[in-house]
Coordinates of C-alpha atoms in Angstrom, one line a residue:
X1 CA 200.7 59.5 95.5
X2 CA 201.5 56.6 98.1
X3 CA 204.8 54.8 98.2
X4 CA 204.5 50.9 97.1
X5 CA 206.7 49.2 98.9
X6 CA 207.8 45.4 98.8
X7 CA 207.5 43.4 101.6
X8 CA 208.3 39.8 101.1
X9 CA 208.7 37.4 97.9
X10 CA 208.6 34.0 97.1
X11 CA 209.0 31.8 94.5
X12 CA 208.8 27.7 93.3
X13 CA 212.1 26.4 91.8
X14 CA 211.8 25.5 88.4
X15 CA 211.0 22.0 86.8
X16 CA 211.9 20.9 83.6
X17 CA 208.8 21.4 81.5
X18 CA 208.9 18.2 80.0
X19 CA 206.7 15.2 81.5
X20 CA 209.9 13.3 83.3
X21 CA 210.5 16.6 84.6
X22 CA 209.8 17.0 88.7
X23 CA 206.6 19.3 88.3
X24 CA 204.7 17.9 85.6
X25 CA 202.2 16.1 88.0
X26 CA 202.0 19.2 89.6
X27 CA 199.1 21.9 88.0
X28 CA 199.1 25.5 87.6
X29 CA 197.2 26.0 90.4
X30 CA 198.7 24.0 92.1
X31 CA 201.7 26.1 91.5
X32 CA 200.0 29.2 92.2
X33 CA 198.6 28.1 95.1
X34 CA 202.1 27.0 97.0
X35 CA 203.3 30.6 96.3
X36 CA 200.6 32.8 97.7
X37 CA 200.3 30.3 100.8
X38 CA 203.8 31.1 101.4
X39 CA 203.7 34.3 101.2
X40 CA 200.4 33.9 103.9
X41 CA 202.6 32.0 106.1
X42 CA 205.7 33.3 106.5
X43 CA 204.5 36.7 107.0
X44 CA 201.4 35.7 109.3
X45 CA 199.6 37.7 107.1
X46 CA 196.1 38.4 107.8
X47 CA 194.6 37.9 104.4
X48 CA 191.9 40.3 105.3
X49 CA 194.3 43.2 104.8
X50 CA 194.6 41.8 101.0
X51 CA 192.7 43.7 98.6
X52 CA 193.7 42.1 95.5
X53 CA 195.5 39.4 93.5
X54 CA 197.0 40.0 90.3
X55 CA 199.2 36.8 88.2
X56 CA 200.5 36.4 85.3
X57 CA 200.0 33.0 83.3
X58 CA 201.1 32.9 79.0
X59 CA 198.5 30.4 77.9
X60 CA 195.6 30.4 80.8
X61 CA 193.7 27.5 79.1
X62 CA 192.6 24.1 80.1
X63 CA 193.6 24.1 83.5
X64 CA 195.4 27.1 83.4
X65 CA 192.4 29.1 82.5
X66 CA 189.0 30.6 84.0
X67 CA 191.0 33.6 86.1
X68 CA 193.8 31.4 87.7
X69 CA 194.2 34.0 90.0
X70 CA 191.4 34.0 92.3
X71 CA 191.6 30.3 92.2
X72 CA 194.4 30.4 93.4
X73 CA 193.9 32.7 96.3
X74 CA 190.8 30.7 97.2
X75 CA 192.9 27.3 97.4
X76 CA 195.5 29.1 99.7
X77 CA 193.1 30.4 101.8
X78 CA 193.4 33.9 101.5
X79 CA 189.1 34.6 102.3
X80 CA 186.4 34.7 99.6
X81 CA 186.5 38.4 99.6
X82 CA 190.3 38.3 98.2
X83 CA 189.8 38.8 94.4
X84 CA 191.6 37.9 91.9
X85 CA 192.8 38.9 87.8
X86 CA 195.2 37.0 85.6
X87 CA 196.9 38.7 82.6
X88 CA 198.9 38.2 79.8
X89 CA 201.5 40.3 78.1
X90 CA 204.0 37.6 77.4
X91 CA 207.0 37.4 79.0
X92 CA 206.9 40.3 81.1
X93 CA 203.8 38.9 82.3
X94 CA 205.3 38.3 85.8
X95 CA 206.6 41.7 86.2
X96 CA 203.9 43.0 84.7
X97 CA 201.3 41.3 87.8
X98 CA 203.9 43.3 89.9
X99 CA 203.3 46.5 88.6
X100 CA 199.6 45.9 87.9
X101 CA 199.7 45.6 91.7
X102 CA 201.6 48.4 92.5
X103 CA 199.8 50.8 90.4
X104 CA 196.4 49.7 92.5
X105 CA 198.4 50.9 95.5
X106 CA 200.3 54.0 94.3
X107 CA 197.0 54.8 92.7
X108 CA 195.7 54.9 96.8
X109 CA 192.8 52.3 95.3
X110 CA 194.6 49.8 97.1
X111 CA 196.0 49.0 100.3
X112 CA 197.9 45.6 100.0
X113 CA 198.3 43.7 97.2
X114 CA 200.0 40.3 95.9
X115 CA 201.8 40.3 92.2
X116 CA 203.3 38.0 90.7
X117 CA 202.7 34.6 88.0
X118 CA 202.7 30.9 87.1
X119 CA 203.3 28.7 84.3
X120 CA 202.8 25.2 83.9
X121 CA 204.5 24.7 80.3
X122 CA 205.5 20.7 81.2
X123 CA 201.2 20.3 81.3
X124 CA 200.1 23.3 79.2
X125 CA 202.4 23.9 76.0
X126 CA 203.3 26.9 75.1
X127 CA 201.5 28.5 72.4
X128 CA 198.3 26.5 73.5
X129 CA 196.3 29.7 73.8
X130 CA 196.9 29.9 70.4
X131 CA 196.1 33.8 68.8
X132 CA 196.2 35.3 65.5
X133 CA 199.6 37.2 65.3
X134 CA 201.8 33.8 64.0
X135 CA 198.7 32.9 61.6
X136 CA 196.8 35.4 60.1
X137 CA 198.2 37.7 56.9
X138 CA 196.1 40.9 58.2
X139 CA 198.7 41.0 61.3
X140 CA 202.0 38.7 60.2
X141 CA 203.0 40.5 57.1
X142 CA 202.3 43.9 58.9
X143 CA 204.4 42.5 62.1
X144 CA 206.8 40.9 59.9
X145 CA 205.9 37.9 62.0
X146 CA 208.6 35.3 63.0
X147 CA 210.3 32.5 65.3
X148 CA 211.3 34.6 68.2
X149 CA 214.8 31.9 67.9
X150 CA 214.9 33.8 64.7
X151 CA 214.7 37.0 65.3
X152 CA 217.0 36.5 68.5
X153 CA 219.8 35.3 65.5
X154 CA 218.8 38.5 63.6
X155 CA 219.9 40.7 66.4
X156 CA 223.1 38.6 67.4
X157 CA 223.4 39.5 62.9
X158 CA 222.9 42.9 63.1
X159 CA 224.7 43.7 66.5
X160 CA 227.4 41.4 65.6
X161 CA 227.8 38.7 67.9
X162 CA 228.6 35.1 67.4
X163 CA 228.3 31.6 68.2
X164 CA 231.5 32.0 70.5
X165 CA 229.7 35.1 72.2
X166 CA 226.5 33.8 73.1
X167 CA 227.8 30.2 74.0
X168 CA 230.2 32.2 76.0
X169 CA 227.5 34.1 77.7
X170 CA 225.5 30.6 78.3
X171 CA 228.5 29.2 79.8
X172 CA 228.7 31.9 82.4
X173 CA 225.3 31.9 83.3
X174 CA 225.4 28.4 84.0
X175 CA 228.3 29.0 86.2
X176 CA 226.8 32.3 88.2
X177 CA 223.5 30.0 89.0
X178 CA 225.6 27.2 90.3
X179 CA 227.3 29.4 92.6
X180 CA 224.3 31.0 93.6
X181 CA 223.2 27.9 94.7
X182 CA 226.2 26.1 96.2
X183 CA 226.4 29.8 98.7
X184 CA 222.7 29.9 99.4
X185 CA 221.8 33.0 97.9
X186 CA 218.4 31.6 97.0
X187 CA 217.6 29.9 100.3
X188 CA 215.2 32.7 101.5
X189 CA 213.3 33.0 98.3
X190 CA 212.5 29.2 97.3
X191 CA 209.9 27.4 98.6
X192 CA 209.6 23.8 98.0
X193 CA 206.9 21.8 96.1
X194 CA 205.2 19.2 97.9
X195 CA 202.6 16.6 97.0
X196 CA 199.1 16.2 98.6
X197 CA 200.8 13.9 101.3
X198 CA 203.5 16.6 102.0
X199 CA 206.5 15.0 100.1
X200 CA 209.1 17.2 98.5
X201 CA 209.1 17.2 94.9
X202 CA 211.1 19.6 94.4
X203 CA 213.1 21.9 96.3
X204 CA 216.1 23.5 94.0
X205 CA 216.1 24.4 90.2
X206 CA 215.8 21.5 87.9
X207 CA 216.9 22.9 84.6
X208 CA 220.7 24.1 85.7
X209 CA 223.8 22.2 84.1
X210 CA 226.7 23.3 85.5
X211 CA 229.2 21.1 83.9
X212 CA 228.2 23.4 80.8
X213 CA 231.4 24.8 79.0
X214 CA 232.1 25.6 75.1
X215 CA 233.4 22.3 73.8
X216 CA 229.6 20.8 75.0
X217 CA 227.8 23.6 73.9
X218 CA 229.6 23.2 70.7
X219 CA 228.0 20.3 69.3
X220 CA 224.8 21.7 69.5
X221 CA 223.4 22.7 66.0
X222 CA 221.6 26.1 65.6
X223 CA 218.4 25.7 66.4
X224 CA 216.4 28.0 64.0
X225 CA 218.5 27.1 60.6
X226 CA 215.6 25.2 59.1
X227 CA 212.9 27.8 60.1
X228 CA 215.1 30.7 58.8
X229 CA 215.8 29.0 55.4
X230 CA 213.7 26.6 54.5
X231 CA 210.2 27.9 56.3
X232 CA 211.4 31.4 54.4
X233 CA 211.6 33.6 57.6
X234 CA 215.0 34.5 57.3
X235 CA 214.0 36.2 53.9
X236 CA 211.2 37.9 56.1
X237 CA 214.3 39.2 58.4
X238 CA 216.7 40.5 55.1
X239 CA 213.0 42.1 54.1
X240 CA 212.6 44.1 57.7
X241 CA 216.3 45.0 57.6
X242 CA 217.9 44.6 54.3
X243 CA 221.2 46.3 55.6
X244 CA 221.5 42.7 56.9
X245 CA 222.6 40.5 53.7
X246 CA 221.6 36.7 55.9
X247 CA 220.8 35.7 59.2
X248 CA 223.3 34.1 61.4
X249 CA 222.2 31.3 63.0
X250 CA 223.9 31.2 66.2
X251 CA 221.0 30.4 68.7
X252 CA 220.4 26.5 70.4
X253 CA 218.8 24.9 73.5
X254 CA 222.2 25.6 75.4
X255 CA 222.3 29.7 74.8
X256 CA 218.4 29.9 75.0
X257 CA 215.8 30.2 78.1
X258 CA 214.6 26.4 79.2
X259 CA 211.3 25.8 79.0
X260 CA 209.8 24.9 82.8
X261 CA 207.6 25.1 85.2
X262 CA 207.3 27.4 88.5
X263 CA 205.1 30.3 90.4
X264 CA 206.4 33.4 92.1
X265 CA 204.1 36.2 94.4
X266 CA 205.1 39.5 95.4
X267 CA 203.3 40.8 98.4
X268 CA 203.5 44.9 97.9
X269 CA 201.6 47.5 100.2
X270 CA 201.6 51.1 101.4
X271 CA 203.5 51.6 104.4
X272 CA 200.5 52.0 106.9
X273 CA 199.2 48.4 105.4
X274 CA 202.5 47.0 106.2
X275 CA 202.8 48.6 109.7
X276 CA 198.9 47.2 109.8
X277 CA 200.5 43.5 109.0
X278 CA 203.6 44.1 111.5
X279 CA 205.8 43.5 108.5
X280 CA 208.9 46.1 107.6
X281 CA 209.5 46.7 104.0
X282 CA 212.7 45.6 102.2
X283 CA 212.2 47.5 98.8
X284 CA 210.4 50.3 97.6
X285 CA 208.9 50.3 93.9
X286 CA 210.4 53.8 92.2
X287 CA 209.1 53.5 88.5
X288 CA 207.5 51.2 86.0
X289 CA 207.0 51.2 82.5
X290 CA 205.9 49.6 79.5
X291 CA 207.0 50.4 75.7
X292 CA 206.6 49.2 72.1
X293 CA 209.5 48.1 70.2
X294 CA 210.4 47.2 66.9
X295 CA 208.6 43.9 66.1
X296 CA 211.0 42.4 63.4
X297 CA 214.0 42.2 65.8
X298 CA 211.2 41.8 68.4
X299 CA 213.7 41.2 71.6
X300 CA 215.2 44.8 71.8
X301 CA 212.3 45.8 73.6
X302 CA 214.4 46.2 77.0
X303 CA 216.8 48.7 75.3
X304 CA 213.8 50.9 75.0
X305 CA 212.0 50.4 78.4
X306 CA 215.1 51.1 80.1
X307 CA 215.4 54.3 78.6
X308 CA 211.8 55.3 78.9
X309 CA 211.9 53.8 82.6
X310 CA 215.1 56.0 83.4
X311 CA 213.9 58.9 82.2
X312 CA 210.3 58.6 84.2
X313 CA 212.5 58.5 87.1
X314 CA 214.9 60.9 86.2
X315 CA 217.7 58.7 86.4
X316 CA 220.9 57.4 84.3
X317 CA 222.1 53.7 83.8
X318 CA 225.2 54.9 85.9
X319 CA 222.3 55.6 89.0
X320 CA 221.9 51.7 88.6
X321 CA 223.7 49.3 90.5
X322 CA 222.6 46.3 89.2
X323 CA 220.8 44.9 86.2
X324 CA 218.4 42.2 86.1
X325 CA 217.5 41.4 82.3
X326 CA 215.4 37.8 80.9
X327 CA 217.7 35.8 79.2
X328 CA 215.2 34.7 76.6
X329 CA 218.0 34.0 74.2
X330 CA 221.5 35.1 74.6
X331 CA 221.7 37.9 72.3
X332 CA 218.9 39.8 74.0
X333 CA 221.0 40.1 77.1
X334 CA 224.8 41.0 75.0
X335 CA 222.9 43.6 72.7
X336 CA 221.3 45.3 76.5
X337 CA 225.1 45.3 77.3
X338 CA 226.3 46.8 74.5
X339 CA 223.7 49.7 74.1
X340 CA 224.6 50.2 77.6
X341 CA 227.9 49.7 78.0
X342 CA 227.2 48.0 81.0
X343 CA 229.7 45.8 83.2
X344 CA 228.8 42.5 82.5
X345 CA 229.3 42.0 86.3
X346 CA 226.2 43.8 87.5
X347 CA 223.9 42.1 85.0
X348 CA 222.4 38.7 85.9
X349 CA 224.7 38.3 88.8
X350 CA 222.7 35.5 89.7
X351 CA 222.5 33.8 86.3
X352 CA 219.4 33.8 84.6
X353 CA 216.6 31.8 82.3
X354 CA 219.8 30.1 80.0
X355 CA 220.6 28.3 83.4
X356 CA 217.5 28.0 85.2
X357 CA 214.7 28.3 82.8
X358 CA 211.7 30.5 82.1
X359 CA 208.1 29.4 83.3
X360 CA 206.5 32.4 81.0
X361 CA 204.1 33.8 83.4
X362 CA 206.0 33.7 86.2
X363 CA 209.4 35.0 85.4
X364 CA 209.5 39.0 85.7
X365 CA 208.2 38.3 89.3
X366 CA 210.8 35.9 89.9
X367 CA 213.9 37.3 88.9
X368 CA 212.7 40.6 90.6
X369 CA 212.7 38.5 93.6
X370 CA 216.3 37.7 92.8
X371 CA 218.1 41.1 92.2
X372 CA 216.2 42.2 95.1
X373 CA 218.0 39.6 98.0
X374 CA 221.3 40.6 95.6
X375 CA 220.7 44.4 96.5
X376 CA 220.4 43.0 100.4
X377 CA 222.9 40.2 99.7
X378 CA 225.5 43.3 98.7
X379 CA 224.5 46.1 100.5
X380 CA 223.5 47.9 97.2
X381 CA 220.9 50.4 96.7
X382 CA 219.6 49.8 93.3
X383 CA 217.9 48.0 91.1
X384 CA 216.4 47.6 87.0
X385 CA 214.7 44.4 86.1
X386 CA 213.7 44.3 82.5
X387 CA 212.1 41.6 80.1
X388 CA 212.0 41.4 75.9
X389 CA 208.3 40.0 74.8
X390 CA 206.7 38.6 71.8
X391 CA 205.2 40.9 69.3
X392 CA 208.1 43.6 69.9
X393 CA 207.7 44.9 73.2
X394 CA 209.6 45.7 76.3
X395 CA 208.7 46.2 80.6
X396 CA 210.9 47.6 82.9
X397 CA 210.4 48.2 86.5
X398 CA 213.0 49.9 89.3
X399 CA 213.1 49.1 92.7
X400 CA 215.1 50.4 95.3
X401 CA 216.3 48.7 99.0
X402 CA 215.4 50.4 102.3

């Protein structure tokens, strides 16, 4: 089976998905588009070596719909023959793109392919795609459907953390991305957004607040109290685990992912395509894999991947030198810890989605990207990038330098 290697990555930084935020005029495409084209021209890549185009994209409606993918390989002027496929699992959808694309080359279907995602969520809102697991009985009751900010405080009640561990943990991930960007760790990686006339409007991530400590994020009230107890989903929690007597409500904006905008691409190929291209690879792709997780609690899904993954590649978390996990909400990332028993110090080293947000689509790709110029930054070997997604489910994917 061929090797998939990595050979370059980019990514957008991330608006605030609101409509003052930098990005809203921008579209998904638009997004999309800026990505791939980088990846085209920093690499002088001839796109006729590109056999395919996979993205991930949340809600691909409006806008955002009708295959984003190949429009956006058509905008960036990769050649009519360069096709292309959008998906959707959720959050992962970003890393999952990656892997799709890998898998076409390990499968030796493919030669050179691009990965990767976008999400416009300041001009598409999340949830527009709409879908019958929040709304219809057949699935909800079955899926004990809830809030994901609910189930997120479930597992920070079950595992025992509270509002002084997750603010704690938002705190530092506000703290690791400011750093990250004060010593230029993301320089390589970001590519600015520009308007039709060429203007920056944007170049670094909008979302981050550095001045963030515990006395600020302790006026924030819990963000989920009234959908727990008064829209009855905490009583559907106490009913999926009733070892747990109430739900804890220890989740806000300050400890959860921001909502923004953004696109990443992920150009991955078989070593002969990349000699082909004159490029040299930086990582090589050593496992994916994709798992089903409990849907009540609903965010441990990277607790389960990772094992899975490991096991596919016959490795131990102590084979891992550094950890890469979605900060959807806080919790997600101190329960990962603790079924680990991972040094917080090779997890997120960069901060993650609590500091600088979490365009759906585009994410997994994304903070791929950023544990893999870590692994360079550091000289390390390794790498695990995971994701939680909605519905109960997990993707993991480990890459390692060469």
């Amino acid at each position: 089976m061929p090797d998939a290697y990595i050979y370059d990555h980019v990514r957008t930084p991330r608006g605030r998905g609101k409509p003052d935020g930098a990005l809203h005029e921008v579209t998904a495409l638009r997004l999309a588009e800026t990505a791939l084209r980088a990846i085209k021209d920093r690499n002088n890549l001839d796109t006729r070596l590109v056999d395919d185009v996979v993205l991930g994209c949340v809600d691909p409606v409006g806008e955002a719909g009708g295959d984003i993918a190949r429009a956006a390989a058509l905008v960036a002027d990769y050649g009519e023959h360069v096709p292309g496929v959008q998906i959707n699992r959720f959050c992962a959808s970003g890393l999952d793109a990656v892997n799709f694309a890998a898998a076409q080359v390990m499968s030796g279907q493919h030669d050179m392919t691009v990965g990767g995602g976008v999400e416009s969520m300041s001009r598409v809102g999340m949830g527009a795609s709409g879908g019958a697991w929040p709304v219809d009985p057949h699935i909800a009751i079955k899926a004990y459907f809830m809030p994901q900010g609910v189930s997120a405080d479930l597992i920070a009640t079950k595992y025992g953390f509270s509002r002084d561990d997750v603010d704690a943990y938002a705190v530092e991930s506000q703290k690791r991305a400011a750093k990250a960007w004060d010593e230029g760790r993301f320089a390589n990686s970001v590519v600015p957004v520009k308007d039709i006339n060429g203007i920056t409007l944007l170049a670094k991530d909008e979302h981050m607040r550095p001045s963030t400590d515990m006395q600020s994020l302790a006026s924030l009230k819990p963000s989920f109290v009234q959908m727990g107890e008064m829209g009855g989903f905490d009583a559907v929690a106490i009913d999926a685990h009733p070892e747990v007597e109430f739900v804890n409500h220890v989740h806000h904006a300050g400890n959860s992912s921001g909502i923004v905008d953004g696109a990443a691409a992920v150009l991955i190929g078989t070593k002969e395509a990349g000699e082909a291209a004159g490029l040299k690879p930086r990582a090589r792709i050593r496992a994916f894999a994709n798992i089903g997780s409990e849907p009540a609690l609903m965010l441990t899904g990277p607790v389960d991947v990772t094992e899975k993954v490991l096991k596919r590649a016959r490795m131990t978390a102590k084979d891992i030198d550094l950890f890469e996990i979605n900060e959807a909400f806080a919790s997600v990332v101190l329960r990962y810890l603790q079924a680990f028993d991972l040094d917080p110090a090779i997890v997120n080293v960069n901060g993650g989605a609590i500091a600088m947000g979490h365009p759906l689509g585009a994410t997994g790709a994304m903070i791929l990207g950023t544990v893999l110029d870590e692994l360079e930054r550091t000289g390390k070997e390794t790498a695990l990038v995971t994701l939680c997604i909605g519905a109960g489910m997990g993707t993991a994917t480990i890459i390692e330098r060469v």
